[in-house]
PDB file of C-alpha atoms in Angstrom:
ATOM      1  CA  MET Y   1     -26.924 -53.333  24.742  1.00  0.00           C
ATOM      2  CA  THR Y   2     -26.483 -54.776  21.731  1.00  0.00           C
ATOM      3  CA  ALA Y   3     -25.944 -53.001  18.646  1.00  0.00           C
ATOM      4  CA  ARG Y   4     -30.083 -53.864  18.157  1.00  0.00           C
ATOM      5  CA  GLU Y   5     -30.738 -52.530  21.473  1.00  0.00           C
ATOM      6  CA  GLU Y   6     -29.116 -49.051  20.302  1.00  0.00           C
ATOM      7  CA  LEU Y   7     -30.884 -48.110  17.160  1.00  0.00           C
ATOM      8  CA  LEU Y   8     -33.935 -49.063  18.750  1.00  0.00           C
ATOM      9  CA  GLN Y   9     -33.465 -46.276  21.135  1.00  0.00           C
ATOM     10  CA  SER Y  10     -31.828 -43.751  18.470  1.00  0.00           C
ATOM     11  CA  ARG Y  11     -35.078 -44.740  16.545  1.00  0.00           C
ATOM     12  CA  GLN Y  12     -37.473 -44.076  19.545  1.00  0.00           C
ATOM     13  CA  GLN Y  13     -35.805 -41.115  20.419  1.00  0.00           C
ATOM     14  CA  SER Y  14     -36.236 -39.883  17.718  1.00  0.00           C
ATOM     15  CA  VAL Y  15     -39.527 -39.685  16.560  1.00  0.00           C
ATOM     16  CA  ALA Y  16     -40.172 -38.513  20.138  1.00  0.00           C
ATOM     17  CA  SER Y  17     -38.222 -35.359  19.489  1.00  0.00           C
ATOM     18  CA  ILE Y  18     -40.336 -34.675  16.247  1.00  0.00           C
ATOM     19  CA  ALA Y  19     -43.714 -35.650  18.972  1.00  0.00           C
ATOM     20  CA  GLN Y  20     -42.453 -33.010  21.017  1.00  0.00           C
ATOM     21  CA  GLY Y  21     -41.165 -30.050  18.532  1.00  0.00           C
ATOM     22  CA  ALA Y  22     -44.707 -30.437  16.900  1.00  0.00           C
ATOM     23  CA  ALA Y  23     -46.366 -29.809  20.390  1.00  0.00           C
ATOM     24  CA  ILE Y  24     -44.075 -27.128  21.375  1.00  0.00           C
ATOM     25  CA  MET Y  25     -45.008 -25.370  18.004  1.00  0.00           C
ATOM     26  CA  ILE Y  26     -48.813 -25.950  17.734  1.00  0.00           C
ATOM     27  CA  SER Y  27     -49.063 -24.485  21.598  1.00  0.00           C
ATOM     28  CA  SER Y  28     -46.992 -21.113  20.161  1.00  0.00           C
ATOM     29  CA  GLN Y  29     -49.303 -20.371  17.610  1.00  0.00           C
ATOM     30  CA  LEU Y  30     -52.511 -20.487  20.217  1.00  0.00           C
ATOM     31  CA  ASP Y  31     -50.170 -18.249  22.497  1.00  0.00           C
ATOM     32  CA  LEU Y  32     -49.586 -15.774  19.830  1.00  0.00           C
ATOM     33  CA  LEU Y  33     -53.660 -16.468  19.145  1.00  0.00           C
ATOM     34  CA  ASN Y  34     -54.731 -16.310  22.102  1.00  0.00           C
ATOM     35  CA  LYS Y  35     -52.778 -12.589  23.185  1.00  0.00           C
ATOM     36  CA  THR Y  36     -53.777 -11.188  20.423  1.00  0.00           C
ATOM     37  CA  LEU Y  37     -57.685 -11.996  21.487  1.00  0.00           C
ATOM     38  CA  ASP Y  38     -56.371 -10.559  24.614  1.00  0.00           C
ATOM     39  CA  LYS Y  39     -56.096  -7.207  23.614  1.00  0.00           C
ATOM     40  CA  MET Y  40     -59.160  -7.115  21.687  1.00  0.00           C
ATOM     41  CA  ALA Y  41     -61.412  -7.939  24.321  1.00  0.00           C
ATOM     42  CA  LEU Y  42     -59.256  -4.355  26.307  1.00  0.00           C
ATOM     43  CA  ASP Y  43     -60.597  -2.191  23.019  1.00  0.00           C
ATOM     44  CA  PRO Y  44     -62.305   0.469  24.435  1.00  0.00           C
ATOM     45  CA  GLU Y  45     -64.577  -0.064  21.209  1.00  0.00           C
ATOM     46  CA  VAL Y  46     -65.302  -3.368  22.203  1.00  0.00           C
ATOM     47  CA  SER Y  47     -66.067  -2.647  25.398  1.00  0.00           C
ATOM     48  CA  ALA Y  48     -68.676   0.409  24.398  1.00  0.00           C
ATOM     49  CA  ALA Y  49     -70.743  -1.981  21.612  1.00  0.00           C
ATOM     50  CA  VAL Y  50     -71.139  -4.849  23.984  1.00  0.00           C
ATOM     51  CA  ILE Y  51     -72.886  -2.062  26.747  1.00  0.00           C
ATOM     52  CA  GLN Y  52     -74.603  -0.561  23.896  1.00  0.00           C
ATOM     53  CA  ALA Y  53     -75.922  -3.901  23.068  1.00  0.00           C
ATOM     54  CA  ASP Y  54     -76.477  -2.318  19.729  1.00  0.00           C
ATOM     55  CA  PRO Y  55     -76.965  -5.430  17.322  1.00  0.00           C
ATOM     56  CA  VAL Y  56     -75.638  -2.961  14.540  1.00  0.00           C
ATOM     57  CA  LEU Y  57     -72.981  -1.408  16.491  1.00  0.00           C
ATOM     58  CA  ILE Y  58     -71.482  -5.207  17.571  1.00  0.00           C
ATOM     59  CA  ASN Y  59     -71.891  -6.408  14.414  1.00  0.00           C
ATOM     60  CA  THR Y  60     -69.363  -3.942  12.808  1.00  0.00           C
ATOM     61  CA  VAL Y  61     -66.892  -3.867  15.348  1.00  0.00           C
ATOM     62  CA  ALA Y  62     -66.542  -7.342  14.942  1.00  0.00           C
ATOM     63  CA  SER Y  63     -66.535  -6.939  11.301  1.00  0.00           C
ATOM     64  CA  LYS Y  64     -63.388  -4.912  11.824  1.00  0.00           C
ATOM     65  CA  LEU Y  65     -61.242  -7.052  14.116  1.00  0.00           C
ATOM     66  CA  GLU Y  66     -61.830  -9.737  11.459  1.00  0.00           C
ATOM     67  CA  LYS Y  67     -59.394  -7.728   9.777  1.00  0.00           C
ATOM     68  CA  HIS Y  68     -56.928  -7.848  11.830  1.00  0.00           C
ATOM     69  CA  PHE Y  69     -56.929 -11.759  13.308  1.00  0.00           C
ATOM     70  CA  PRO Y  70     -55.007 -14.494  11.879  1.00  0.00           C
ATOM     71  CA  ASN Y  71     -56.397 -17.425  10.511  1.00  0.00           C
ATOM     72  CA  ILE Y  72     -60.391 -15.586  11.175  1.00  0.00           C
ATOM     73  CA  ILE Y  73     -63.962 -17.224   9.835  1.00  0.00           C
ATOM     74  CA  LYS Y  74     -65.977 -15.172  12.388  1.00  0.00           C
ATOM     75  CA  ILE Y  75     -65.443 -13.524  15.219  1.00  0.00           C
ATOM     76  CA  ARG Y  76     -68.509 -12.877  17.647  1.00  0.00           C
ATOM     77  CA  LEU Y  77     -69.426 -10.632  20.208  1.00  0.00           C
ATOM     78  CA  LEU Y  78     -72.275 -11.666  23.073  1.00  0.00           C
ATOM     79  CA  LEU Y  79     -73.893 -10.404  25.276  1.00  0.00           C
ATOM     80  CA  PRO Y  80     -74.905 -12.569  28.646  1.00  0.00           C
ATOM     81  CA  GLY Y  81     -77.588 -14.897  28.557  1.00  0.00           C
ATOM     82  CA  SER Y  82     -77.026 -15.639  25.266  1.00  0.00           C
ATOM     83  CA  SER Y  83     -78.379 -18.415  23.907  1.00  0.00           C
ATOM     84  CA  PHE Y  84     -79.313 -19.570  20.629  1.00  0.00           C
ATOM     85  CA  VAL Y  85     -78.011 -21.186  17.424  1.00  0.00           C
ATOM     86  CA  ASP Y  86     -76.485 -19.057  14.904  1.00  0.00           C
ATOM     87  CA  ASP Y  87     -77.207 -21.265  11.772  1.00  0.00           C
ATOM     88  CA  LYS Y  88     -77.170 -17.740   9.309  1.00  0.00           C
ATOM     89  CA  SER Y  89     -73.188 -17.142   8.885  1.00  0.00           C
ATOM     90  CA  GLU Y  90     -70.548 -19.788   8.664  1.00  0.00           C
ATOM     91  CA  PRO Y  91     -69.242 -21.349  10.681  1.00  0.00           C
ATOM     92  CA  ARG Y  92     -72.363 -22.257  12.271  1.00  0.00           C
ATOM     93  CA  MET Y  93     -72.898 -21.492  15.757  1.00  0.00           C
ATOM     94  CA  GLY Y  94     -74.044 -24.929  17.264  1.00  0.00           C
ATOM     95  CA  TYR Y  95     -74.233 -25.842  20.732  1.00  0.00           C
ATOM     96  CA  ALA Y  96     -71.123 -27.015  21.471  1.00  0.00           C
ATOM     97  CA  ASP Y  97     -69.685 -23.139  20.824  1.00  0.00           C
ATOM     98  CA  ILE Y  98     -72.801 -22.044  23.056  1.00  0.00           C
ATOM     99  CA  ASP Y  99     -71.664 -24.180  26.193  1.00  0.00           C
ATOM    100  CA  MET Y 100     -68.130 -23.052  25.621  1.00  0.00           C
ATOM    101  CA  VAL Y 101     -69.265 -19.013  25.486  1.00  0.00           C
ATOM    102  CA  ARG Y 102     -71.049 -19.748  29.305  1.00  0.00           C
ATOM    103  CA  GLU Y 103     -68.356 -21.780  30.377  1.00  0.00           C
ATOM    104  CA  THR Y 104     -66.328 -18.651  29.124  1.00  0.00           C
ATOM    105  CA  PHE Y 105     -68.328 -16.198  31.784  1.00  0.00           C
ATOM    106  CA  THR Y 106     -67.255 -18.280  35.264  1.00  0.00           C
ATOM    107  CA  ASN Y 107     -63.975 -20.242  33.751  1.00  0.00           C
ATOM    108  CA  GLN Y 108     -61.485 -19.677  30.962  1.00  0.00           C
ATOM    109  CA  PRO Y 109     -61.595 -23.005  28.836  1.00  0.00           C
ATOM    110  CA  LEU Y 110     -58.895 -24.050  26.672  1.00  0.00           C
ATOM    111  CA  PRO Y 111     -59.252 -23.357  22.864  1.00  0.00           C
ATOM    112  CA  GLY Y 112     -61.192 -26.274  21.142  1.00  0.00           C
ATOM    113  CA  ILE Y 113     -61.939 -28.100  17.846  1.00  0.00           C
ATOM    114  CA  GLN Y 114     -65.327 -28.035  17.186  1.00  0.00           C
ATOM    115  CA  GLY Y 115     -68.745 -28.442  14.192  1.00  0.00           C
ATOM    116  CA  ASP Y 116     -69.323 -31.700  12.785  1.00  0.00           C
ATOM    117  CA  ASN Y 117     -66.390 -32.559  10.206  1.00  0.00           C
ATOM    118  CA  GLY Y 118     -66.217 -30.038   7.091  1.00  0.00           C
ATOM    119  CA  PRO Y 119     -66.983 -26.502   6.310  1.00  0.00           C
ATOM    120  CA  GLU Y 120     -68.708 -26.440  10.238  1.00  0.00           C
ATOM    121  CA  ARG Y 121     -65.591 -27.379  11.806  1.00  0.00           C
ATOM    122  CA  HIS Y 122     -63.517 -24.476  13.279  1.00  0.00           C
ATOM    123  CA  LEU Y 123     -61.060 -23.678  15.908  1.00  0.00           C
ATOM    124  CA  ALA Y 124     -62.961 -21.637  19.056  1.00  0.00           C
ATOM    125  CA  ILE Y 125     -61.007 -19.682  21.670  1.00  0.00           C
ATOM    126  CA  THR Y 126     -63.499 -17.376  23.500  1.00  0.00           C
ATOM    127  CA  ARG Y 127     -62.218 -13.977  26.050  1.00  0.00           C
ATOM    128  CA  ARG Y 128     -64.603 -12.405  28.598  1.00  0.00           C
ATOM    129  CA  ILE Y 129     -65.139  -8.592  27.756  1.00  0.00           C
ATOM    130  CA  MET Y 130     -64.478  -7.045  31.233  1.00  0.00           C
ATOM    131  CA  GLN Y 131     -65.528  -3.793  32.713  1.00  0.00           C
ATOM    132  CA  ASN Y 132     -64.854  -2.862  36.654  1.00  0.00           C
ATOM    133  CA  ASP Y 133     -64.421  -6.529  36.698  1.00  0.00           C
ATOM    134  CA  LYS Y 134     -67.368  -7.169  36.177  1.00  0.00           C
ATOM    135  CA  VAL Y 135     -67.740  -9.822  32.558  1.00  0.00           C
ATOM    136  CA  ILE Y 136     -70.049  -8.146  30.644  1.00  0.00           C
ATOM    137  CA  GLY Y 137     -69.549  -9.969  27.807  1.00  0.00           C
ATOM    138  CA  VAL Y 138     -67.552 -12.428  25.970  1.00  0.00           C
ATOM    139  CA  ILE Y 139     -65.410 -12.479  21.944  1.00  0.00           C
ATOM    140  CA  LEU Y 140     -66.080 -15.465  20.299  1.00  0.00           C
ATOM    141  CA  ALA Y 141     -63.603 -16.495  17.615  1.00  0.00           C
ATOM    142  CA  SER Y 142     -64.229 -19.199  15.164  1.00  0.00           C
ATOM    143  CA  LEU Y 143     -60.585 -19.582  12.930  1.00  0.00           C
ATOM    144  CA  ASN Y 144     -59.673 -22.053  10.309  1.00  0.00           C
ATOM    145  CA  HIS Y 145     -57.699 -25.168  12.320  1.00  0.00           C
ATOM    146  CA  ASP Y 146     -55.727 -26.689   8.942  1.00  0.00           C
ATOM    147  CA  PHE Y 147     -52.590 -24.667  10.116  1.00  0.00           C
ATOM    148  CA  ILE Y 148     -52.672 -27.559  13.511  1.00  0.00           C
ATOM    149  CA  ALA Y 149     -52.968 -30.292  10.707  1.00  0.00           C
ATOM    150  CA  GLU Y 150     -50.452 -28.132   8.585  1.00  0.00           C
ATOM    151  CA  SER Y 151     -48.537 -27.323  11.222  1.00  0.00           C
ATOM    152  CA  ILE Y 152     -48.365 -31.099  11.862  1.00  0.00           C
ATOM    153  CA  LYS Y 153     -47.084 -32.670   8.822  1.00  0.00           C
ATOM    154  CA  ALA Y 154     -44.254 -29.947   8.837  1.00  0.00           C
ATOM    155  CA  ALA Y 155     -42.681 -32.649  11.068  1.00  0.00           C
ATOM    156  CA  SER Y 156     -41.276 -35.313   8.905  1.00  0.00           C
ATOM    157  CA  VAL Y 157     -41.855 -38.340  10.197  1.00  0.00           C
ATOM    158  CA  THR Y 158     -39.432 -41.647   9.005  1.00  0.00           C
ATOM    159  CA  LYS Y 159     -39.866 -45.310  10.575  1.00  0.00           C
ATOM    160  CA  GLY Y 160     -43.271 -43.624  12.652  1.00  0.00           C
ATOM    161  CA  TYR Y 161     -45.725 -42.217  13.351  1.00  0.00           C
ATOM    162  CA  ILE Y 162     -47.311 -38.873  15.166  1.00  0.00           C
ATOM    163  CA  GLU Y 163     -50.796 -37.946  15.520  1.00  0.00           C
ATOM    164  CA  LEU Y 164     -52.051 -34.620  17.360  1.00  0.00           C
ATOM    165  CA  LYS Y 165     -55.271 -35.575  19.218  1.00  0.00           C
ATOM    166  CA  GLN Y 166     -58.455 -33.201  20.963  1.00  0.00           C
ATOM    167  CA  GLY Y 167     -59.736 -36.891  22.521  1.00  0.00           C
ATOM    168  CA  THR Y 168     -60.506 -39.623  20.050  1.00  0.00           C
ATOM    169  CA  LEU Y 169     -60.816 -36.223  17.557  1.00  0.00           C
ATOM    170  CA  GLY Y 170     -58.227 -37.181  14.780  1.00  0.00           C
ATOM    171  CA  LEU Y 171     -57.058 -33.100  13.840  1.00  0.00           C
ATOM    172  CA  GLY Y 172     -53.411 -34.144  11.457  1.00  0.00           C
ATOM    173  CA  ASP Y 173     -50.448 -36.746  11.435  1.00  0.00           C
ATOM    174  CA  SER Y 174     -47.682 -36.761   9.885  1.00  0.00           C
ATOM    175  CA  GLY Y 175     -45.584 -40.352   9.159  1.00  0.00           C
ATOM    176  CA  GLN Y 176     -46.927 -43.928   7.928  1.00  0.00           C
ATOM    177  CA  LYS Y 177     -49.257 -45.667  10.325  1.00  0.00           C
ATOM    178  CA  LYS Y 178     -49.231 -49.316   9.981  1.00  0.00           C
ATOM    179  CA  ALA Y 179     -49.346 -52.298  11.665  1.00  0.00           C
ATOM    180  CA  GLY Y 180     -46.456 -53.400  13.633  1.00  0.00           C
ATOM    181  CA  LEU Y 181     -45.679 -50.007  15.214  1.00  0.00           C
ATOM    182  CA  SER Y 182     -44.593 -49.586  19.052  1.00  0.00           C
ATOM    183  CA  GLU Y 183     -47.557 -48.816  21.822  1.00  0.00           C
ATOM    184  CA  SER Y 184     -48.642 -45.321  21.777  1.00  0.00           C
ATOM    185  CA  ALA Y 185     -46.578 -42.519  23.577  1.00  0.00           C
ATOM    186  CA  ARG Y 186     -48.221 -38.960  24.134  1.00  0.00           C
ATOM    187  CA  ILE Y 187     -47.275 -36.085  24.819  1.00  0.00           C
ATOM    188  CA  LYS Y 188     -49.574 -32.584  26.284  1.00  0.00           C
ATOM    189  CA  VAL Y 189     -50.200 -30.335  23.912  1.00  0.00           C
ATOM    190  CA  GLU Y 190     -49.459 -27.266  26.707  1.00  0.00           C
ATOM    191  CA  ASN Y 191     -52.465 -24.914  27.456  1.00  0.00           C
ATOM    192  CA  THR Y 192     -54.523 -26.848  24.847  1.00  0.00           C
ATOM    193  CA  PRO Y 193     -56.710 -30.390  25.527  1.00  0.00           C
ATOM    194  CA  TRP Y 194     -54.719 -31.613  23.058  1.00  0.00           C
ATOM    195  CA  SER Y 195     -51.472 -34.449  22.448  1.00  0.00           C
ATOM    196  CA  VAL Y 196     -49.378 -35.682  20.366  1.00  0.00           C
ATOM    197  CA  GLU Y 197     -48.964 -39.144  20.185  1.00  0.00           C
ATOM    198  CA  TYR Y 198     -46.172 -40.484  18.490  1.00  0.00           C
ATOM    199  CA  GLN Y 199     -44.884 -44.429  17.774  1.00  0.00           C
ATOM    200  CA  TYR Y 200     -41.557 -45.964  15.999  1.00  0.00           C
ATOM    201  CA  ASP Y 201     -41.324 -48.355  13.989  1.00  0.00           C
ATOM    202  CA  PRO Y 202     -39.118 -51.563  15.447  1.00  0.00           C
ATOM    203  CA  ASP Y 203     -38.513 -53.444  12.570  1.00  0.00           C
ATOM    204  CA  ILE Y 204     -34.428 -53.348  11.697  1.00  0.00           C
ATOM    205  CA  GLY Y 205     -34.675 -54.439   7.942  1.00  0.00           C
ATOM    206  CA  LEU Y 206     -32.143 -56.099   6.293  1.00  0.00           C
ATOM    207  CA  GLY Y 207     -30.567 -52.932   5.064  1.00  0.00           C
ATOM    208  CA  ASN Y 208     -29.859 -51.505   8.564  1.00  0.00           C
ATOM    209  CA  PHE Y 209     -28.428 -54.907   9.713  1.00  0.00           C
ATOM    210  CA  VAL Y 210     -25.914 -55.322   7.050  1.00  0.00           C
ATOM    211  CA  LEU Y 211     -25.261 -51.071   8.506  1.00  0.00           C
ATOM    212  CA  ILE Y 212     -25.061 -52.251  12.155  1.00  0.00           C
ATOM    213  CA  GLY Y 213     -22.684 -54.728  10.305  1.00  0.00           C
ATOM    214  CA  CYS Y 214     -20.734 -52.646   8.668  1.00  0.00           C
ATOM    215  CA  ILE Y 215     -20.447 -50.517  11.199  1.00  0.00           C
ATOM    216  CA  ILE Y 216     -19.005 -53.136  14.038  1.00  0.00           C
ATOM    217  CA  ILE Y 217     -17.183 -55.042  11.588  1.00  0.00           C
ATOM    218  CA  ILE Y 218     -15.033 -52.069   9.196  1.00  0.00           C
ATOM    219  CA  PRO Y 219     -13.647 -51.016  12.790  1.00  0.00           C
ATOM    220  CA  ILE Y 220     -12.303 -54.212  13.820  1.00  0.00           C
ATOM    221  CA  LEU Y 221     -10.397 -54.444  10.560  1.00  0.00           C
ATOM    222  CA  ILE Y 222      -8.951 -51.600  10.371  1.00  0.00           C
ATOM    223  CA  ILE Y 223      -7.720 -52.207  13.938  1.00  0.00           C
ATOM    224  CA  THR Y 224      -6.572 -55.260  13.257  1.00  0.00           C
ATOM    225  CA  LEU Y 225      -5.170 -53.975   9.598  1.00  0.00           C
ATOM    226  CA  ILE Y 226      -3.072 -51.530  11.717  1.00  0.00           C
ATOM    227  CA  SER Y 227      -2.226 -54.015  14.371  1.00  0.00           C
ATOM    228  CA  PHE Y 228      -0.363 -55.656  11.735  1.00  0.00           C
ATOM    229  CA  ILE Y 229       1.270 -53.645  10.181  1.00  0.00           C
ATOM    230  CA  GLU Y 230       2.784 -51.964  13.708  1.00  0.00           C
ATOM    231  CA  TYR Y 231       3.455 -55.608  14.632  1.00  0.00           C
ATOM    232  CA  ARG Y 232       5.259 -55.767  11.665  1.00  0.00           C
ATOM    233  CA  LYS Y 233       7.317 -53.087  12.014  1.00  0.00           C
ATOM    234  CA  PHE Y 234       8.222 -53.668  15.434  1.00  0.00           C
ATOM    235  CA  SER Y 235       9.605 -56.821  14.434  1.00  0.00           C
ATOM    236  CA  GLU Y 236      11.940 -55.142  11.834  1.00  0.00           C
ATOM    237  CA  ILE Y 237      13.226 -53.113  14.792  1.00  0.00           C
ATOM    238  CA  LEU Y 238      13.814 -55.708  17.650  1.00  0.00           C
ATOM    239  CA  ALA Y 239      15.439 -58.282  14.432  1.00  0.00           C
ATOM    240  CA  HIS Y 240      18.126 -55.034  14.247  1.00  0.00           C
ATOM    241  CA  ASP Y 241      18.231 -54.311  18.040  1.00  0.00           C
ATOM    242  CA  LEU Y 242      18.919 -57.983  18.634  1.00  0.00           C
ATOM    243  CA  ARG Y 243      21.494 -57.913  16.177  1.00  0.00           C
ATOM    244  CA  SER Y 244      23.287 -55.544  17.686  1.00  0.00           C
ATOM    245  CA  ILE Y 245      23.512 -56.628  20.389  1.00  0.00           C
ATOM    246  CA  VAL Y 246      25.043 -59.690  19.154  1.00  0.00           C
ATOM    247  CA  ASP Y 247      27.301 -58.202  17.868  1.00  0.00           C
ATOM    248  CA  ALA Y 248      28.147 -56.660  20.098  1.00  0.00           C
ATOM    249  CA  ALA Y 249      28.602 -59.901  22.375  1.00  0.00           C
ATOM    250  CA  LYS Y 250      31.133 -60.914  19.503  1.00  0.00           C
ATOM    251  CA  ASP Y 251      32.814 -58.011  20.604  1.00  0.00           C
ATOM    252  CA  MET Y 252      33.234 -58.415  24.012  1.00  0.00           C
ATOM    253  CA  MET Y 253      34.281 -61.992  24.135  1.00  0.00           C
ATOM    254  CA  GLU Y 254      36.814 -62.059  20.931  1.00  0.00           C
ATOM    255  CA  ARG Y 255      38.248 -58.882  23.101  1.00  0.00           C
ATOM    256  CA  ARG Y 256      37.583 -56.708  19.800  1.00  0.00           C
ATOM    257  CA  VAL Y 257      37.974 -53.242  20.317  1.00  0.00           C
ATOM    258  CA  PRO Y 258      34.719 -51.861  20.655  1.00  0.00           C
ATOM    259  CA  GLY Y 259      32.431 -49.932  17.664  1.00  0.00           C
ATOM    260  CA  SER Y 260      29.575 -48.548  16.579  1.00  0.00           C
ATOM    261  CA  TYR Y 261      25.840 -50.576  17.571  1.00  0.00           C
ATOM    262  CA  PRO Y 262      23.369 -49.075  16.358  1.00  0.00           C
ATOM    263  CA  VAL Y 263      19.661 -49.723  17.802  1.00  0.00           C
ATOM    264  CA  HIS Y 264      15.934 -48.104  17.783  1.00  0.00           C
ATOM    265  CA  LEU Y 265      14.927 -48.859  21.221  1.00  0.00           C
ATOM    266  CA  ALA Y 266      15.951 -47.030  24.380  1.00  0.00           C
ATOM    267  CA  GLU Y 267      15.939 -50.244  26.071  1.00  0.00           C
ATOM    268  CA  MET Y 268      18.206 -52.142  24.290  1.00  0.00           C
ATOM    269  CA  GLN Y 269      20.528 -49.151  24.581  1.00  0.00           C
ATOM    270  CA  ILE Y 270      20.747 -49.623  28.220  1.00  0.00           C
ATOM    271  CA  VAL Y 271      21.623 -53.201  27.400  1.00  0.00           C
ATOM    272  CA  ILE Y 272      24.944 -52.649  25.481  1.00  0.00           C
ATOM    273  CA  SER Y 273      25.492 -49.730  27.612  1.00  0.00           C
ATOM    274  CA  LYS Y 274      25.972 -52.517  30.100  1.00  0.00           C
ATOM    275  CA  MET Y 275      27.634 -55.278  28.156  1.00  0.00           C
ATOM    276  CA  LEU Y 276      30.291 -52.384  27.372  1.00  0.00           C
ATOM    277  CA  GLN Y 277      31.026 -51.341  31.314  1.00  0.00           C
ATOM    278  CA  TYR Y 278      31.084 -54.776  32.571  1.00  0.00           C
ATOM    279  CA  LYS Y 279      33.942 -55.200  29.688  1.00  0.00           C
ATOM    280  CA  ARG Y 280      36.331 -52.715  31.102  1.00  0.00           C
ATOM    281  CA  ALA Y 281      35.315 -53.247  34.347  1.00  0.00           C
ATOM    282  CA  SER Y 282      36.786 -56.799  33.593  1.00  0.00           C
ATOM    283  CA  PHE Y 283      39.586 -55.365  31.715  1.00  0.00           C
ATOM    284  CA  ARG Y 284      40.374 -53.512  34.573  1.00  0.00           C
ATOM    285  CA  SER Y 285      39.716 -56.246  37.301  1.00  0.00           C
ATOM    286  CA  ARG Y 286      42.326 -58.550  35.121  1.00  0.00           C
ATOM    287  CA  ALA Y 287      45.062 -56.050  34.902  1.00  0.00           C
ATOM    288  CA  SER Y 288      45.070 -55.003  38.215  1.00  0.00           C
ATOM    289  CA  ASP Y 289      45.684 -58.209  38.962  1.00  0.00           C
ATOM    290  CA  THR Y 290      48.481 -58.746  36.578  1.00  0.00           C
ATOM    291  CA  GLU Y 291      50.808 -55.524  38.102  1.00  0.00           C
ATOM    292  CA  GLU Y 292      49.902 -57.192  41.829  1.00  0.00           C
ATOM    293  CA  PHE Y 293      51.305 -60.592  40.847  1.00  0.00           C
ATOM    294  CA  ASP Y 294      55.564 -60.809  42.103  1.00  0.00           C
ATOM    295  CA  LEU Y 295      57.372 -63.831  41.874  1.00  0.00           C
ATOM    296  CA  LYS Y 296      59.623 -62.850  45.449  1.00  0.00           C
ATOM    297  CA  LEU Y 297      63.195 -65.189  45.961  1.00  0.00           C
ATOM    298  CA  LEU Y 298      64.488 -65.909  48.847  1.00  0.00           C
ATOM    299  CA  ILE Y 299      68.589 -66.268  48.626  1.00  0.00           C
ATOM    300  CA  THR Y 300      70.372 -67.420  51.842  1.00  0.00           C
ATOM    301  CA  ASP Y 301      73.960 -68.728  52.151  1.00  0.00           C
ATOM    302  CA  ASP Y 302      74.465 -71.854  53.194  1.00  0.00           C
ATOM    303  CA  LYS Y 303      77.693 -73.261  53.420  1.00  0.00           C
ATOM    304  CA  ASP Y 304      77.167 -77.203  53.250  1.00  0.00           C
ATOM    305  CA  PHE Y 305      76.196 -76.421  49.397  1.00  0.00           C
ATOM    306  CA  ASP Y 306      78.471 -78.194  47.309  1.00  0.00           C
ATOM    307  CA  LEU Y 307      77.632 -76.392  44.204  1.00  0.00           C
ATOM    308  CA  GLU Y 308      79.641 -78.409  41.789  1.00  0.00           C
ATOM    309  CA  ASN Y 309      79.272 -81.447  42.757  1.00  0.00           C
ATOM    310  CA  PHE Y 310      75.557 -80.831  42.342  1.00  0.00           C
ATOM    311  CA  LEU Y 311      75.747 -79.557  39.106  1.00  0.00           C
ATOM    312  CA  ASN Y 312      77.990 -82.958  37.694  1.00  0.00           C
ATOM    313  CA  ASP Y 313      76.510 -85.598  39.427  1.00  0.00           C
ATOM    314  CA  PRO Y 314      73.240 -84.141  41.366  1.00  0.00           C
ATOM    315  CA  ALA Y 315      71.459 -87.952  42.027  1.00  0.00           C
ATOM    316  CA  ASP Y 316      74.950 -88.204  44.367  1.00  0.00           C
ATOM    317  CA  PHE Y 317      74.374 -85.338  45.707  1.00  0.00           C
ATOM    318  CA  LYS Y 318      73.483 -85.062  49.826  1.00  0.00           C
ATOM    319  CA  THR Y 319      73.896 -82.676  52.044  1.00  0.00           C
ATOM    320  CA  SER Y 320      73.485 -82.577  55.787  1.00  0.00           C
ATOM    321  CA  ARG Y 321      72.549 -79.853  58.387  1.00  0.00           C
ATOM    322  CA  LYS Y 322      72.617 -79.775  61.325  1.00  0.00           C
TER     323      LYS Y 322
END
């Protein structure tokens, strides 16, 4: 894998991690809201108001719940069969909210963004109000959805772009969206109809090329410098040890008394030791040969040998043996 490919992979992983973190954070925030609404649905006061079906009591209890719910705009307690559009309260309860309430009597729909863009847009969450395993009403909570966009913007993105979407509706983004980004990838936000789409910038840029070059070249230069220094040092050590070996060889050839031959390398010390051992062994061998050499003369008594005439005229000296 080239340095460019590694940089692109690192950039992609970085943007993907940011998108994953944003998805987890938003899911956690929605989970907290869901748990809060679950507790409200089990409140006996809420059940009593729905059973009595008293509009004044229902509005009073709903107003009381709004004081304990974060980011709330409006809480409505709705009875079975409610199908009217509420234009008097803010945000208005439109047809999308009514469809969500109807679905809640049979299933538990996911939270979602409802209403047109502007003050009418809100986050809608519903919960069943149960009694004896029977649905007697529904809580519809309409919340300010700005915290969702703020959560996405808090995920600071460089060299990429992330966006939270509900279908084709954008709910918030971070980073810079521009031409030339990679294809979009998607991460699902758990327990929501939302997903975080992310892209990364594949443009390396001149500055990054210079950075890559520095990352590659500088270590090579450092290694080369260290190698050169070590080479010079080793050359000096080797030259010193070779001089000691030459001195030892000269002393052996000239039959001098062995002196001191300091070396740095253990291998060179072994060479000098072997040379000295060879010299001692050679010296002992020559001494032994000299001791063993003995000139032996055998003198016999020859009666016919005339020593006097041999000394006077050796040329005329004749002997004969019988």
